[in-house]
Each structure stands twice: as C-alpha cells, then as structure tokens.
Short mmCIF file of C-alpha atoms in Angstrom, two decimals:
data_model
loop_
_atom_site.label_atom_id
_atom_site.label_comp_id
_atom_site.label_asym_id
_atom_site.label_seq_id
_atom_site.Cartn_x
_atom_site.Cartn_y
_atom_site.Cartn_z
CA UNK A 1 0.00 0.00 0.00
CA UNK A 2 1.24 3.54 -1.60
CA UNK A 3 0.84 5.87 1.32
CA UNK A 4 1.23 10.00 -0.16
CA UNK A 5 0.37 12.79 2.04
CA UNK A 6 -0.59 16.22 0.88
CA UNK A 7 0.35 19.71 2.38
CA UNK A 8 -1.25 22.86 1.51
CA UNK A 9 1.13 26.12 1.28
CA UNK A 10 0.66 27.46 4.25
CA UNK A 11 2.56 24.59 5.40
CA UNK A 12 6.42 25.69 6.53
CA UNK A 13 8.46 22.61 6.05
CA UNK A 14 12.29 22.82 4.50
CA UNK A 15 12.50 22.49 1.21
CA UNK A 16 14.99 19.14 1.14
CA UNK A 17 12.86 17.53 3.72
CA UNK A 18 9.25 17.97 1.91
CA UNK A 19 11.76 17.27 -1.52
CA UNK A 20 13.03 14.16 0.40
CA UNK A 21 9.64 12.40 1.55
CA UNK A 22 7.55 13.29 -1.58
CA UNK A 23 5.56 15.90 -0.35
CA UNK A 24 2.40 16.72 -2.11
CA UNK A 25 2.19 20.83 -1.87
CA UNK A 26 -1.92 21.42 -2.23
CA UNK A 27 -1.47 25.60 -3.79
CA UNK A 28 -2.49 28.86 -2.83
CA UNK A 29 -2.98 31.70 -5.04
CA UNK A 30 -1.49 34.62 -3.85
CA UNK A 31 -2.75 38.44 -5.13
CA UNK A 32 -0.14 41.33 -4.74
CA UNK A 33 -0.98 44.22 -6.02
CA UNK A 34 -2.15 43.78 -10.00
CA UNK A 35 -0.31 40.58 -9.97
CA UNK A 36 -1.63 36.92 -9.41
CA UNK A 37 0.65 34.06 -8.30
CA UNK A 38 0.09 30.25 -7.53
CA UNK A 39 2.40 29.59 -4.39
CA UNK A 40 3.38 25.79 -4.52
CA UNK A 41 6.33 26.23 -2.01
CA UNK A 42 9.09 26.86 -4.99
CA UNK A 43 12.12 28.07 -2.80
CA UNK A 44 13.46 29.84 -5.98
CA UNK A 45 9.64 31.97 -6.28
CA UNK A 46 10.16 32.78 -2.85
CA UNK A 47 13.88 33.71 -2.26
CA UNK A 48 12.89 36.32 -5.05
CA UNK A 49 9.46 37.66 -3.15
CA UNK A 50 12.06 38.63 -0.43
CA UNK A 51 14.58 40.23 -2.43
CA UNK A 52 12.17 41.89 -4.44
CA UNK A 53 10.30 43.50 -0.92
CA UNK A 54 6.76 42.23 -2.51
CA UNK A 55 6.23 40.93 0.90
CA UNK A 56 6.79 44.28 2.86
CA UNK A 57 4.44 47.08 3.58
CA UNK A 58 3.19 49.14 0.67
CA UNK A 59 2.07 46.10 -1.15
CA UNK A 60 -1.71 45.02 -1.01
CA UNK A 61 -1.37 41.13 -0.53
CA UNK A 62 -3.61 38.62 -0.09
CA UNK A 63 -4.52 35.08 -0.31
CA UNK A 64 -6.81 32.51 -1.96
CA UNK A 65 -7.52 29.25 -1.60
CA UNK A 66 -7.94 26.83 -4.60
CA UNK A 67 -11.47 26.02 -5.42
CA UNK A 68 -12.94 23.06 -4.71
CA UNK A 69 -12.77 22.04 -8.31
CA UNK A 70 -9.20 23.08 -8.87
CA UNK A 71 -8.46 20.49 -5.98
CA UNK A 72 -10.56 18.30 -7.51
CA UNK A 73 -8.35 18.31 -10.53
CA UNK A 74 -4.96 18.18 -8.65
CA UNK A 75 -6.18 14.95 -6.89
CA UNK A 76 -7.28 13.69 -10.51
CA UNK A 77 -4.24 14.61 -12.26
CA UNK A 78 -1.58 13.82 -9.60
CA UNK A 79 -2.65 11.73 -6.98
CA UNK A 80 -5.13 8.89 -7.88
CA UNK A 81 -2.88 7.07 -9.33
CA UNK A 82 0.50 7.29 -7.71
CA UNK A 83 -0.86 6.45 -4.27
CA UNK A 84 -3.24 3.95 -2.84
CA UNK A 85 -3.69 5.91 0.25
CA UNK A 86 -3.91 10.08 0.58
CA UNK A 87 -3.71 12.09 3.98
CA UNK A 88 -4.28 15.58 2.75
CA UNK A 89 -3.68 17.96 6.16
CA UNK A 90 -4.75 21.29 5.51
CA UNK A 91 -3.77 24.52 7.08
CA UNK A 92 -6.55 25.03 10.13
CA UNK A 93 -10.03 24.89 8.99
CA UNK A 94 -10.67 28.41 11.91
CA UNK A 95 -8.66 30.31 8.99
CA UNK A 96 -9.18 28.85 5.80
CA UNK A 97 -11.43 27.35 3.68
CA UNK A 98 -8.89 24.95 2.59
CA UNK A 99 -9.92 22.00 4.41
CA UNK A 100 -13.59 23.03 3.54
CA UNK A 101 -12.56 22.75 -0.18
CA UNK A 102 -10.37 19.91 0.12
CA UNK A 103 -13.36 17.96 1.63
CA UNK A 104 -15.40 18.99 -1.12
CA UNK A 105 -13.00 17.70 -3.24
CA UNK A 106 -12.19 14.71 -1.78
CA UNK A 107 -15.39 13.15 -2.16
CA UNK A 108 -15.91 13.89 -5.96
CA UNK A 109 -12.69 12.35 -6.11
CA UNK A 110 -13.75 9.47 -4.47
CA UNK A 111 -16.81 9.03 -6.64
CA UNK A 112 -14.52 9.39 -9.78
CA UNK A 113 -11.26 7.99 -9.35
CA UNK A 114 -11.82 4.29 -10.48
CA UNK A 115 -12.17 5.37 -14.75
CA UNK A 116 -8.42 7.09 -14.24
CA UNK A 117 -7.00 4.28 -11.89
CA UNK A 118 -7.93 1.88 -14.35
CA UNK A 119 -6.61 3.71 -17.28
CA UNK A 120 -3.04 4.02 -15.59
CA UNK A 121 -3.42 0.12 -14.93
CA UNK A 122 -3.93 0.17 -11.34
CA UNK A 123 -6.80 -2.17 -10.71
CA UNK A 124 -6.91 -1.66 -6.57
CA UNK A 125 -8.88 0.79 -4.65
CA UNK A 126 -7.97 4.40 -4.00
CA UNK A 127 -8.92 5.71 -0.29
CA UNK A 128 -8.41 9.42 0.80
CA UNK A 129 -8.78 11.48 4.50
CA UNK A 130 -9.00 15.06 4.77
CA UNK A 131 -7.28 15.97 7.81
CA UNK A 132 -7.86 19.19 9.53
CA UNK A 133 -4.25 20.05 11.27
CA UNK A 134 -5.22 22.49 13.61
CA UNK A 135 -2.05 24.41 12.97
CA UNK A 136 -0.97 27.25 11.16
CA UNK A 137 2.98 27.30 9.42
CA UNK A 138 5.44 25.44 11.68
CA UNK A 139 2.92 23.58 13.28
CA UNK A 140 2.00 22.40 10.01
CA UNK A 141 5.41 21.70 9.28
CA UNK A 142 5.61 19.47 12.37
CA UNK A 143 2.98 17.84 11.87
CA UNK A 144 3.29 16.35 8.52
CA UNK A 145 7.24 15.46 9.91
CA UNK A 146 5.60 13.85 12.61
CA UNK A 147 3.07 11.93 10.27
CA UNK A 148 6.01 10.78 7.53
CA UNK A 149 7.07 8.99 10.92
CA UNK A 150 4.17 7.25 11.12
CA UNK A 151 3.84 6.46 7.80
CA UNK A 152 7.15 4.58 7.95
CA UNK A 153 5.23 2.21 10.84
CA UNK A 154 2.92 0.56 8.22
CA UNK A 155 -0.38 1.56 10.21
CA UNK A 156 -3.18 0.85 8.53
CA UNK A 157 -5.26 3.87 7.16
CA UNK A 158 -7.76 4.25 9.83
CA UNK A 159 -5.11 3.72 12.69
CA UNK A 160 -2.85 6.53 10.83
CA UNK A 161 -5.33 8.84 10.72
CA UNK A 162 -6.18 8.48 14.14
CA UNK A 163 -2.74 8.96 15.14
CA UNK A 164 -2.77 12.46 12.88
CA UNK A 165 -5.90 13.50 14.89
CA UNK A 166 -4.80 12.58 18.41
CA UNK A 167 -0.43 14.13 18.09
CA UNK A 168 -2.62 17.35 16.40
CA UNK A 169 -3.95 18.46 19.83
CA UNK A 170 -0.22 18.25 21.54
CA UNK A 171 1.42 20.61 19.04
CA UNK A 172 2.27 24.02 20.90
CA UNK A 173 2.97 27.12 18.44
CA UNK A 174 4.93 30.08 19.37
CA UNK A 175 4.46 33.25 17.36
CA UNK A 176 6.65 36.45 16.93
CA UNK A 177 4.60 39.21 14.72
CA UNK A 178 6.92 41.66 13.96
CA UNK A 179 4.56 44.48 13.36
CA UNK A 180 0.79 44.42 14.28
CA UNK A 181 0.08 46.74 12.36
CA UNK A 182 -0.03 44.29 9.36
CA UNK A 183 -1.80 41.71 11.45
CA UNK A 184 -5.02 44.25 12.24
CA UNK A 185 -5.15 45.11 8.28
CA UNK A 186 -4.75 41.74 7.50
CA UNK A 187 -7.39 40.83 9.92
CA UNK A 188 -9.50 43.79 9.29
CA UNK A 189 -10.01 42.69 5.63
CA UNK A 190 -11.09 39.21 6.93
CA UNK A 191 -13.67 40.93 9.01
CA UNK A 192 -11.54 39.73 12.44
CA UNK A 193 -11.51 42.34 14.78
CA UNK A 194 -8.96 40.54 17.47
CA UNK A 195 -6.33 42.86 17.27
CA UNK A 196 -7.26 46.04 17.88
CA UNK A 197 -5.91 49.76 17.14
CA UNK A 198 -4.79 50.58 20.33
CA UNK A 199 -2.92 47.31 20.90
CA UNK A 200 -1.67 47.85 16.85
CA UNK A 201 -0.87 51.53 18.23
CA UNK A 202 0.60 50.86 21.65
CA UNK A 203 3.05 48.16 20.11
CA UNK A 204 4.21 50.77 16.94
CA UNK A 205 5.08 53.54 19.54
CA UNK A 206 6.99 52.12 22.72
CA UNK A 207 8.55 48.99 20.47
CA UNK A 208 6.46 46.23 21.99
CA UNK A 209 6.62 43.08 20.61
CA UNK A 210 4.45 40.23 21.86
CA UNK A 211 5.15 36.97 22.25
CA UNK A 212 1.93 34.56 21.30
CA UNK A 213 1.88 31.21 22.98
CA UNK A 214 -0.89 28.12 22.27
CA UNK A 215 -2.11 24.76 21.47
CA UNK A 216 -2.45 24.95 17.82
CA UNK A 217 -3.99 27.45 16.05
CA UNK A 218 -5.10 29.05 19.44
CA UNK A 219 -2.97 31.42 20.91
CA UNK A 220 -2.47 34.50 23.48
CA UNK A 221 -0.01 36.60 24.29
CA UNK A 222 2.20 35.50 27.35
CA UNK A 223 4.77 38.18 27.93
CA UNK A 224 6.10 41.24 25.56
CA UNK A 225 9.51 42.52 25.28
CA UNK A 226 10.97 46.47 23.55
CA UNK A 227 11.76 44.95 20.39
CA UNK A 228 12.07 42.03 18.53
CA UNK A 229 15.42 40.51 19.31
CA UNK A 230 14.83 40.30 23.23
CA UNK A 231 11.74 38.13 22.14
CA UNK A 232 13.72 36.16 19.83
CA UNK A 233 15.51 34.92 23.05
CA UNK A 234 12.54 34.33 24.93
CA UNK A 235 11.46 31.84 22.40
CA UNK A 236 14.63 30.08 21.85
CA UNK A 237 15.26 29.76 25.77
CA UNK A 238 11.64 28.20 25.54
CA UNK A 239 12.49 25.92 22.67
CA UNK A 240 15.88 24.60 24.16
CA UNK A 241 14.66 24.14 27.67
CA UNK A 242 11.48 22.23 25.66
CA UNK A 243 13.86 20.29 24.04
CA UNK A 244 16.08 19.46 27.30
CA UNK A 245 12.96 18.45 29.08
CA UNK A 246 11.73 16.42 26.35
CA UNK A 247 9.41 15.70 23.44
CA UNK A 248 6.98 13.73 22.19
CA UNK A 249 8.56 13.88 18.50
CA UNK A 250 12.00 14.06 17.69
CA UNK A 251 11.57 17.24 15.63
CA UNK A 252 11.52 21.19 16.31
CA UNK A 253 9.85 23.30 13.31
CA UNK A 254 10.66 26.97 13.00
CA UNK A 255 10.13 29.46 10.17
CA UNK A 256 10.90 32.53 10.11
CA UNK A 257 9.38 35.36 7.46
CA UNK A 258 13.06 37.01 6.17
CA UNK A 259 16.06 36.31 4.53
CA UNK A 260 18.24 33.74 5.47
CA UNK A 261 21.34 36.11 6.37
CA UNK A 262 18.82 37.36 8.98
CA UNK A 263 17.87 34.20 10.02
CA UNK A 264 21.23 33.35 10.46
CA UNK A 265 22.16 36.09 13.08
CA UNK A 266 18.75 35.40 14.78
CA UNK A 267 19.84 35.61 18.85
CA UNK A 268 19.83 31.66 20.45
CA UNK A 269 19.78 29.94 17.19
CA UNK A 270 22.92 28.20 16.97
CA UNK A 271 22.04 27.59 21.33
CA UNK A 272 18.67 25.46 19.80
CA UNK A 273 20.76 23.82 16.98
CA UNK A 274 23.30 22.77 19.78
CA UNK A 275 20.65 21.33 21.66
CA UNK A 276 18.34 19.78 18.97
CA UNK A 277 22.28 17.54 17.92
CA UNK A 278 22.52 16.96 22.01
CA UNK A 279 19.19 15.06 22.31
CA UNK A 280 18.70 13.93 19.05
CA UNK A 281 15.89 16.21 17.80
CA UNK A 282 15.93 18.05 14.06
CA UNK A 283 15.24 21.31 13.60
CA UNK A 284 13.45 21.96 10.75
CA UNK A 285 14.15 26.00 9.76
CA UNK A 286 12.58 26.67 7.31
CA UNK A 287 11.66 30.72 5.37
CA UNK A 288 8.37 31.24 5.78
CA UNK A 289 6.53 30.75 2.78
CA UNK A 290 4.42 33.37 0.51
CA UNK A 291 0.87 32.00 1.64
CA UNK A 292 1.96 31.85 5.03
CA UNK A 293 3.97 35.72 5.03
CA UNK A 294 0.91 37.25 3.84
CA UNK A 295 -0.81 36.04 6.47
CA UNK A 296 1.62 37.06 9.46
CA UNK A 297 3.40 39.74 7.85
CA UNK A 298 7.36 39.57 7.01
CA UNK A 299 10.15 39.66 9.18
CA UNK A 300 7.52 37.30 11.68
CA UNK A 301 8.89 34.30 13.70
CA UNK A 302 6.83 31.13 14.18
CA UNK A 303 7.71 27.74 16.51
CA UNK A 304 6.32 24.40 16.90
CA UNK A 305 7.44 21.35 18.94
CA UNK A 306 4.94 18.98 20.50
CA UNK A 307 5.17 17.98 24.31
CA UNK A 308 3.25 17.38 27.60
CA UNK A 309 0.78 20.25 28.61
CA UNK A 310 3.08 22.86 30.12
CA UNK A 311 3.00 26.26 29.83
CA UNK A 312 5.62 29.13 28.06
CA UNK A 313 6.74 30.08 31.94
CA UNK A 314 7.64 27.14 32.96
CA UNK A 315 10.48 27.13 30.72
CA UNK A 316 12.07 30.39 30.90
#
C-alpha cells in the first residue's frame, strides 16, 4: 500500500525535507498588487518575493484558496494514481477554507477515481482522508514530519489517521509578529476584529513586541519585550529548555518570514541547533513561505514542537 500525504502552502516545512519524503504541496494563489501568483512552495519563487520586498508594507497582498474544483483536478491529475492511500492535512479549517474545499474535493474524487486508476493500470482501490491540522505554518510543518514517521510504521489507514488526529492536539505554536500593524489590516479585511488599534498603536510607539503562545492554532499573548530581538531569546530559551525536558517527537519546526542572512544572526539559534544535535531532535528551519507571510506579515517568527501540557513560563 502507496501511502502519499498532501500539504497545503501554508505549510512551513524545508524544502529538502518535503523534496526528500515526496511531499504533495496542495497551492495557494497569492494576489499582490495587479499581480496573481500560484504559491506551490518553490524556494526559488520565494527567495525572489524577499529580495524583491513584494512581501513588505506598501504592497496590497492577499490570499486565496484553490477552489474546490481546482483540488478536484490536482487529486485527478496527480494523486489517484500514484498512491493507494492520501492524507491531505490542511492549514486550520478556523482560517481557511482549505480543508472546507479539500473535503469537497475529496469526495468527488472518491466518486470518480476508479475510470483514471484503471486507465493508468492500477486495478486496486484508491482511499483518501482530509485531515484538519489544527495548525498554522510550523505547526503544520511538524505535523506532517511527525506523520512521515508514522507512515514509515505501516499503520493501517484508519489507525494513521487516528494517530494524525490525536499528536494534532499536543502541538504548541509560538508566534513572533513583527509588526501588528499588518496583522489588524490583515485581519480587518477578513472581518476579524482581534487585534485592535490601540494594541496595533501601543506596540508601533513604545517597540512592543508580543510573544503569542498556544495549542495549535489558538494562541495569546504570554509576555512582551521592547523589540524584537529580546523576544527572539525568549522563544529560543523556551524551545531549548522544551527540548532538554523532552518531546513527544524528535523534531523542532521553526520558520521565520526574512532572509536567510537574517535568520542566520537570529539571537539563540545556533544555542537550539546545539541542543536539537545533544538530544537527538531536528530542527526543521525553514523561510516562511508566501501564503503563510501574507498572512503574518514579514520579518515574523513562528515555533512548533509537540510535548506534555506545560505552559511558556515554565520554561524560561
């Protein structure tokens, strides 16, 4: 049995490593400005977003999902046939209609798939889940890691999914936004009206930058530092103390919305590689991707590891 699993592009996973395990990236299209794009997690498309500042402020971005008959036609085209078994995990259903369309899909799909199976010679059945992650970015990222793991075990597909379901609800995201001004626009336009001005105002004038901390998708703030680089440390003396204490995967996701110079002189980075190599964990940096920059704004941090309930203070 052909197991294949399916990411969407709000997904932040390394390149090599999605490249490595056969990754199925589901599209977004991305609008900036006049211009339309299709974001299907091409490193090269998005190395060039960043040097070109497309990303930044001054540029009206935002993001669609595929239709539920585009997906339909991706599953058709490149995924009937290769696999016996799909997991498609989609970007959390509380801020997409990804999974919504996906689902839509997947049933069509189902209904269709035997005239193009047989075609291509493959005379078993074709079985597909539509997995809501519960994540946004890295915690995306992790997951599908985490579910390439269990993939390897041979489960069958109802255990596997199961499995998916159940690790979902132990993923803990940490987010950096590095200007909230962005995030109430962004948020604004989606008719959310979370973050408001003042907070947007207070954080532009006295340099506040929040750290949010959650299960998930689900997130609050838990402390705030004067600028971005003292929160930086924060969340990598969270991440290496997680990772000293233990986890429940082997695997630490973080992507990070800039270039990789910056990346590179991010404070307590090389302290969370050191660590990850000391217990055996990967860290899977990754630059944020288009879908998922538009979203957050750029020069935005974002964490995921999965461990026993705890809580950002205890490991600081």
């Amino acid at each position: 049995m052909k197991t294949g699993l399916i990411v969407d592009s709000a997904c932040d996973i390394p390149h090599e490593f999605s490249k490595e395990h056969g990754l199925f990236v589901l599209p977004v299209t991305a609008h900036i400005d006049d211009q339309t794009y299709t974001d299907t997690h091409d490193p090269k498309l998005t190395q060039e977003f960043y040097e070109q500042g497309l990303l930044e402020k001054g540029h009206h971005a935002e993001t669609e999902p595929f239709s539920a008959e585009q997906i339909h036609n991706l599953f058709m085209e490149q995924i009937v046939d290769h696999y016996d078994v799909a997991i498609c995990e989609t970007v959390t259903r509380a801020r997409s209609k990804i999974y919504e369309n996906a689902s839509v899909a997947m049933n069509t799909v189902l209904a269709e798939y035997r005239r193009k199976r047989d075609a291509a010679g493959e005379t078993g059945n074709f079985s597909m889940r539509v997995v809501d992650s519960k994540q946004i970015f890295a915690g995306q990222g992790l997951l599908a890691a985490h579910t390439i793991r269990l993939m390897q075990q041979n489960l069958d597909k109802n255990a596997l999914r199961h499995e998916i379901e159940t690790f979902a609800d132990k993923i803990y995201g940490v987010v950096i936004p590095r200007d909230l001004h962005y995030i109430r626009e962004r948020a604004r336009r989606r008719g959310d009206n979370s973050v408001s001005g003042l907070v947007a105002f207070l954080g532009k004038a006295l340099n506040i930058t929040p750290v949010i901390f959650g299960k998930g998708a689900e997130g609050k703030p838990v402390t705030k530092t004067r600028g971005f680089e003292p929160a930086v440390e924060k969340v990598m003396n969270y991440a290496v103390a997680r990772v000293e204490a233990g986890l429940l995967t082997p695997y630490v996701s973080l992507s990070c919305g800039m270039s990789w110079d910056e990346i590179e002189a991010l404070p307590g980075l090389q302290r969370l590689r050191d660590a990850c190599r000391a217990h055996g964990v990967e860290l899977l940096l990754s630059q944020m991707g288009i879908t998922s920059t538009i979203y957050i704004g750029p020069g935005s941090l974002c964490l995921a590891l999965a461990a026993e309930p705890h809580e950002f203070s205890d490991f600081q």
